[in-house]
Structures are given as structure tokens and as C-alpha cells.
mmCIF file of C-alpha atoms in Angstrom:
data_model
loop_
_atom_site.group_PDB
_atom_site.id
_atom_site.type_symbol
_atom_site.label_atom_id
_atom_site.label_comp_id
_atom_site.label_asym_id
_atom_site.label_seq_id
_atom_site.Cartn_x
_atom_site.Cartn_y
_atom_site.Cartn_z
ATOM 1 C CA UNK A 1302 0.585 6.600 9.135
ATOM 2 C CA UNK A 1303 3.027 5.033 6.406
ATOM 3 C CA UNK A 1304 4.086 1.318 7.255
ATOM 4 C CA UNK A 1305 6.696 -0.030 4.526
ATOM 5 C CA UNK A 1306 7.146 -4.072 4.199
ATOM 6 C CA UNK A 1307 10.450 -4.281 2.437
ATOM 7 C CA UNK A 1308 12.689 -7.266 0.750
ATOM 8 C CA UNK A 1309 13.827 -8.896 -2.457
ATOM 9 C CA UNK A 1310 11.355 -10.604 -4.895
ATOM 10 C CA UNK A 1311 10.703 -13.745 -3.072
ATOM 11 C CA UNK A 1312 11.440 -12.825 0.205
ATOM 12 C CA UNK A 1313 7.685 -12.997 1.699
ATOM 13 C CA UNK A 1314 6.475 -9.759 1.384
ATOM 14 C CA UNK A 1315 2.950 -10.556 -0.022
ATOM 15 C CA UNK A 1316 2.608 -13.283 3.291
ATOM 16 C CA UNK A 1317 3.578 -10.702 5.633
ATOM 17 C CA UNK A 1318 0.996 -8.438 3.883
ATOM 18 C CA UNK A 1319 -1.764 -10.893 3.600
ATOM 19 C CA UNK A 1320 -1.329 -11.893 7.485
ATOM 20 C CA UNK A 1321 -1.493 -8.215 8.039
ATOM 21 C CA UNK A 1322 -5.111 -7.518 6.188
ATOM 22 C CA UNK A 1323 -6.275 -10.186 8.123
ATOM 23 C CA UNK A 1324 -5.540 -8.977 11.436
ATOM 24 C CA UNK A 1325 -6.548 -5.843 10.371
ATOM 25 C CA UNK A 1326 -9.558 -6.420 9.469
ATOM 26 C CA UNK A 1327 -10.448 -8.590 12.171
ATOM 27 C CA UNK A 1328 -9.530 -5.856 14.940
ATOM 28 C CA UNK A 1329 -11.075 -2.831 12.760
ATOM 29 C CA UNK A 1330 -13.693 -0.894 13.627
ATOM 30 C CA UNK A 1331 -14.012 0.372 9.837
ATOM 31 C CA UNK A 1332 -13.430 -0.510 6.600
ATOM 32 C CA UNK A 1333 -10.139 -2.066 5.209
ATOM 33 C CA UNK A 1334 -8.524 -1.944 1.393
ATOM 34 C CA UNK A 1335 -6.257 -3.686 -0.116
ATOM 35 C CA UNK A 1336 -4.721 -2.190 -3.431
ATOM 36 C CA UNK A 1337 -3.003 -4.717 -5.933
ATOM 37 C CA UNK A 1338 -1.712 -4.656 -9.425
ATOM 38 C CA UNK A 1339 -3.539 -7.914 -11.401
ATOM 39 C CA UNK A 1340 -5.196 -10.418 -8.989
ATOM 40 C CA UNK A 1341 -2.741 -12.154 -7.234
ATOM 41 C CA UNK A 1342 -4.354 -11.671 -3.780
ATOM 42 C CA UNK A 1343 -7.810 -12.312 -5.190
ATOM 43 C CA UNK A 1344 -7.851 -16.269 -3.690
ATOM 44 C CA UNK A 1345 -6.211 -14.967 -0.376
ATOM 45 C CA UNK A 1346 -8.089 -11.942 0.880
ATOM 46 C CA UNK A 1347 -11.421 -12.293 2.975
ATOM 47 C CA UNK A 1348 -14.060 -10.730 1.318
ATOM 48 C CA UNK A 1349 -14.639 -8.506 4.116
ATOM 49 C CA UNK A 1350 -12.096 -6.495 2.623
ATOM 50 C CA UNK A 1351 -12.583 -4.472 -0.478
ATOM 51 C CA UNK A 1352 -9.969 -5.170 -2.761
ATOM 52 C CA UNK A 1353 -9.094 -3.477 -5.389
ATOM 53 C CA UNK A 1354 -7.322 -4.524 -8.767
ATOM 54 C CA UNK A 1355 -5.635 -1.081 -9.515
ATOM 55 C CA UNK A 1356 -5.197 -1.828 -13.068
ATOM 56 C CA UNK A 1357 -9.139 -1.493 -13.477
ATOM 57 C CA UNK A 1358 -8.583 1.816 -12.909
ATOM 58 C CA UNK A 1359 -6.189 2.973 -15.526
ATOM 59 C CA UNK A 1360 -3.504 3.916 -12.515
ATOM 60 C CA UNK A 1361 0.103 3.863 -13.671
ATOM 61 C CA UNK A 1362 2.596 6.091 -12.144
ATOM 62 C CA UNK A 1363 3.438 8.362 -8.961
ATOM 63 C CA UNK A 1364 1.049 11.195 -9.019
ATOM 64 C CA UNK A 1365 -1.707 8.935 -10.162
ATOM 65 C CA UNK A 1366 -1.246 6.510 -7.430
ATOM 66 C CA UNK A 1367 -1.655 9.390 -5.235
ATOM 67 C CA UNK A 1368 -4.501 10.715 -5.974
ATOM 68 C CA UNK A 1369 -5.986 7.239 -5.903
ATOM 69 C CA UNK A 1370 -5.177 6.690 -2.548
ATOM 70 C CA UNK A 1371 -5.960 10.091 -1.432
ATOM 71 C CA UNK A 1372 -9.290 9.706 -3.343
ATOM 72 C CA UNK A 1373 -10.165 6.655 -1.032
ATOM 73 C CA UNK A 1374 -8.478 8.552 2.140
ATOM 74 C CA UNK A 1375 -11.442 11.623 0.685
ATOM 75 C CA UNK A 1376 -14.159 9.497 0.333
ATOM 76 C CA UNK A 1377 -14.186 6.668 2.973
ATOM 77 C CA UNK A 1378 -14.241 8.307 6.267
ATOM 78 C CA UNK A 1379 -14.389 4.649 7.811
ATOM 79 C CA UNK A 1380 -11.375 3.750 6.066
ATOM 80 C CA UNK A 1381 -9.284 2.251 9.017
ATOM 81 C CA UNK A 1382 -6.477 0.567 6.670
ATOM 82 C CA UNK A 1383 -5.370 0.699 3.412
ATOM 83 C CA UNK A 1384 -2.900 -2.254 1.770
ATOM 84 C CA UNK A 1385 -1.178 -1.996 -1.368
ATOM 85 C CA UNK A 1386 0.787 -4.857 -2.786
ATOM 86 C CA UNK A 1387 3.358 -4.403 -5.673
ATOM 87 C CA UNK A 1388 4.027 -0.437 -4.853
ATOM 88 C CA UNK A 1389 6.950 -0.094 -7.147
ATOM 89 C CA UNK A 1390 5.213 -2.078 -10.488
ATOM 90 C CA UNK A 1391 2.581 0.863 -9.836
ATOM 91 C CA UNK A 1392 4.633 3.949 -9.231
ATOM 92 C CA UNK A 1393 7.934 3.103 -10.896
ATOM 93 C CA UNK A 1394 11.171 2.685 -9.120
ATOM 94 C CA UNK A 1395 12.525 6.413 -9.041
ATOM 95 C CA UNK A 1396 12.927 6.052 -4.868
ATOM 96 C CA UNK A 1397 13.578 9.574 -4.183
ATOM 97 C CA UNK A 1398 10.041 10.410 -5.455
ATOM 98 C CA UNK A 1399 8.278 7.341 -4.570
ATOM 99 C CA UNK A 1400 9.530 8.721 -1.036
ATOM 100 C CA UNK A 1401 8.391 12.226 -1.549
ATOM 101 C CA UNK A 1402 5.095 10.742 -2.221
ATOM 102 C CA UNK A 1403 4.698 8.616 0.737
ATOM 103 C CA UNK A 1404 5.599 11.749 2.727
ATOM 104 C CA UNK A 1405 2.602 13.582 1.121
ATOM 105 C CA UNK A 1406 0.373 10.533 1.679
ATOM 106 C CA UNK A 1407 1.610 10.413 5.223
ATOM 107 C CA UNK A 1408 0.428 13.898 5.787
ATOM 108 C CA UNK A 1409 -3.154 13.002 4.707
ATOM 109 C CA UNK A 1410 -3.656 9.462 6.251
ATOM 110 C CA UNK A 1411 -3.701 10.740 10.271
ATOM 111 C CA UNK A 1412 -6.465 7.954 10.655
ATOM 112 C CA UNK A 1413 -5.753 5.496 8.301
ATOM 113 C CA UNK A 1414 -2.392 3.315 8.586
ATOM 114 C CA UNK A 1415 -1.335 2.745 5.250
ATOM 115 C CA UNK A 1416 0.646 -0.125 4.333
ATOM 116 C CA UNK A 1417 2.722 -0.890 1.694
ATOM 117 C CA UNK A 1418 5.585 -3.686 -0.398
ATOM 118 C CA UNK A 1419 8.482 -1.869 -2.028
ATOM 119 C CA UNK A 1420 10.030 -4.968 -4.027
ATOM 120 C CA UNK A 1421 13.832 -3.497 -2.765
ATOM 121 C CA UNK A 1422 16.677 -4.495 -0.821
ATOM 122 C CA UNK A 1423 17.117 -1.801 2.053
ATOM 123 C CA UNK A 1424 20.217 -0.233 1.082
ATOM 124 C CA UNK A 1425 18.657 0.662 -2.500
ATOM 125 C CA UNK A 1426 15.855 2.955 -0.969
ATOM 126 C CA UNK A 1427 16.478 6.596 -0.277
ATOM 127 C CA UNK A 1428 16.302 8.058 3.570
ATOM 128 C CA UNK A 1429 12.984 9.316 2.825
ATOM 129 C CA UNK A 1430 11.465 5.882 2.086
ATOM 130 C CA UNK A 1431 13.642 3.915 4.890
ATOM 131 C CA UNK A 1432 12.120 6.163 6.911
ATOM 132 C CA UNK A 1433 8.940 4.337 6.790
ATOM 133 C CA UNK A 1434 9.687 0.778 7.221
ATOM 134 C CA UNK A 1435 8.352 -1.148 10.007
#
């Protein structure tokens, strides 16, 4: 399942996020990610969750980002959660395909709920990303 946490920079995003990992990982029965781009969650996150500075990692772009995800989706059966701050500075800001890729990530996540921060005001995104926001 895709989850989308949308706004303008500055809008609270990240806090939403950050309260989210925490609940998460205090109900989950698994194990919980959180994806980010530098370390700005570092001083936040419990350290029950395993989180990951993307950049370490070499990840830039959409299909890249995908197969990260769907490489920790492939290889962490346990994986109840998955958290990725700072989508767009990852992926790029071409919506229609960021979209298109959260549609193939949504086909491959059954189990896991992914969630992610698209740095956007609603009426920039295209249908197939507004379709996702919760």
C-alpha cells in the first residue's frame, strides 16, 4: 500500500512523517525503514528503526529509487513499513512518472505500507500520484 504525505516546503511534512515511524514501529510486528536523503532524521528516529541515508547508496533518480525499494520489499520479508522522506529530491519532479512508479511499487508492497513526502502543493501532482494521498 502507497500512503502520500503532501504540502509545501515548510508545511510539516517531515513531523507528520516522524510521528508516523513512531507509531509504526511501536504497533509493528516486523521491521520498519525509514529512507532519507542526507541525515536530517538521524537525531529524530528511534533506533529501532533502520534508517537509511539513501545517498550512501549512490541512488539518484526514478528507476533507481525503485529498485531500491523493491530490493528491501525482496529481501526483508518482515518489512512491515517503509518511510521515505524527501521523495522528489530523490526521484526528480517529473509527476507523471514519479506516479507511474508509485503504481509499480504499489503492486509489489501488498504487505508493506509504504509511505512517502512529495514536497508539492496538491494541484501540481498528476491523478496518478493524488491518487495516493492519505
Amino acid at each position: 500500500m502507497i500512503k502520500i504525505i503532501t504540502g509545501k516546503r515548510g508545511s510539516g511534512k517531515t513531523k507528520v512523517l516522524i510521528d508516523a515511524i513512531h507509531e509504526a514501529e511501536k504497533n509493528s510486528n516486523g521491521n520498519v525503514v525509514a529512507i532519507q536523503k542526507g541525515n536530517g532524521l538521524n537525531t529524530d528516529i528511534t533506533y529501532k528503526v533502520r534508517l537509511v541515508n539513501i545517498e550512501d547508496y549512490a541512488v539518484e533518480g526514478i528507476e533507481a529509487f525503485y529498485g531500491f525499494v523493491a530490493g528491501i520489499l525482496s529481501s526483508d520479508h518482515d518489512c512491515t513499513d517503509i518511510f521515505v522522506d524527501g521523495t522528489l529530491k530523490i526521484t526528480g519532479r517529473d509527476y507523471e512518472q514519479v506516479g507511474a512508479m508509485l503504481e509499480r511499487l504499489d503492486k509489489i508492497s501488498a504487505d508493506t505500507t509504504i509511505t512517502l513526502t512529495i514536497s508539492a502543493d496538491n494541484s501540481e501532482l498528476s491523478d496518478n500520484i493524488k491518487k495516493f494521498i492519505s
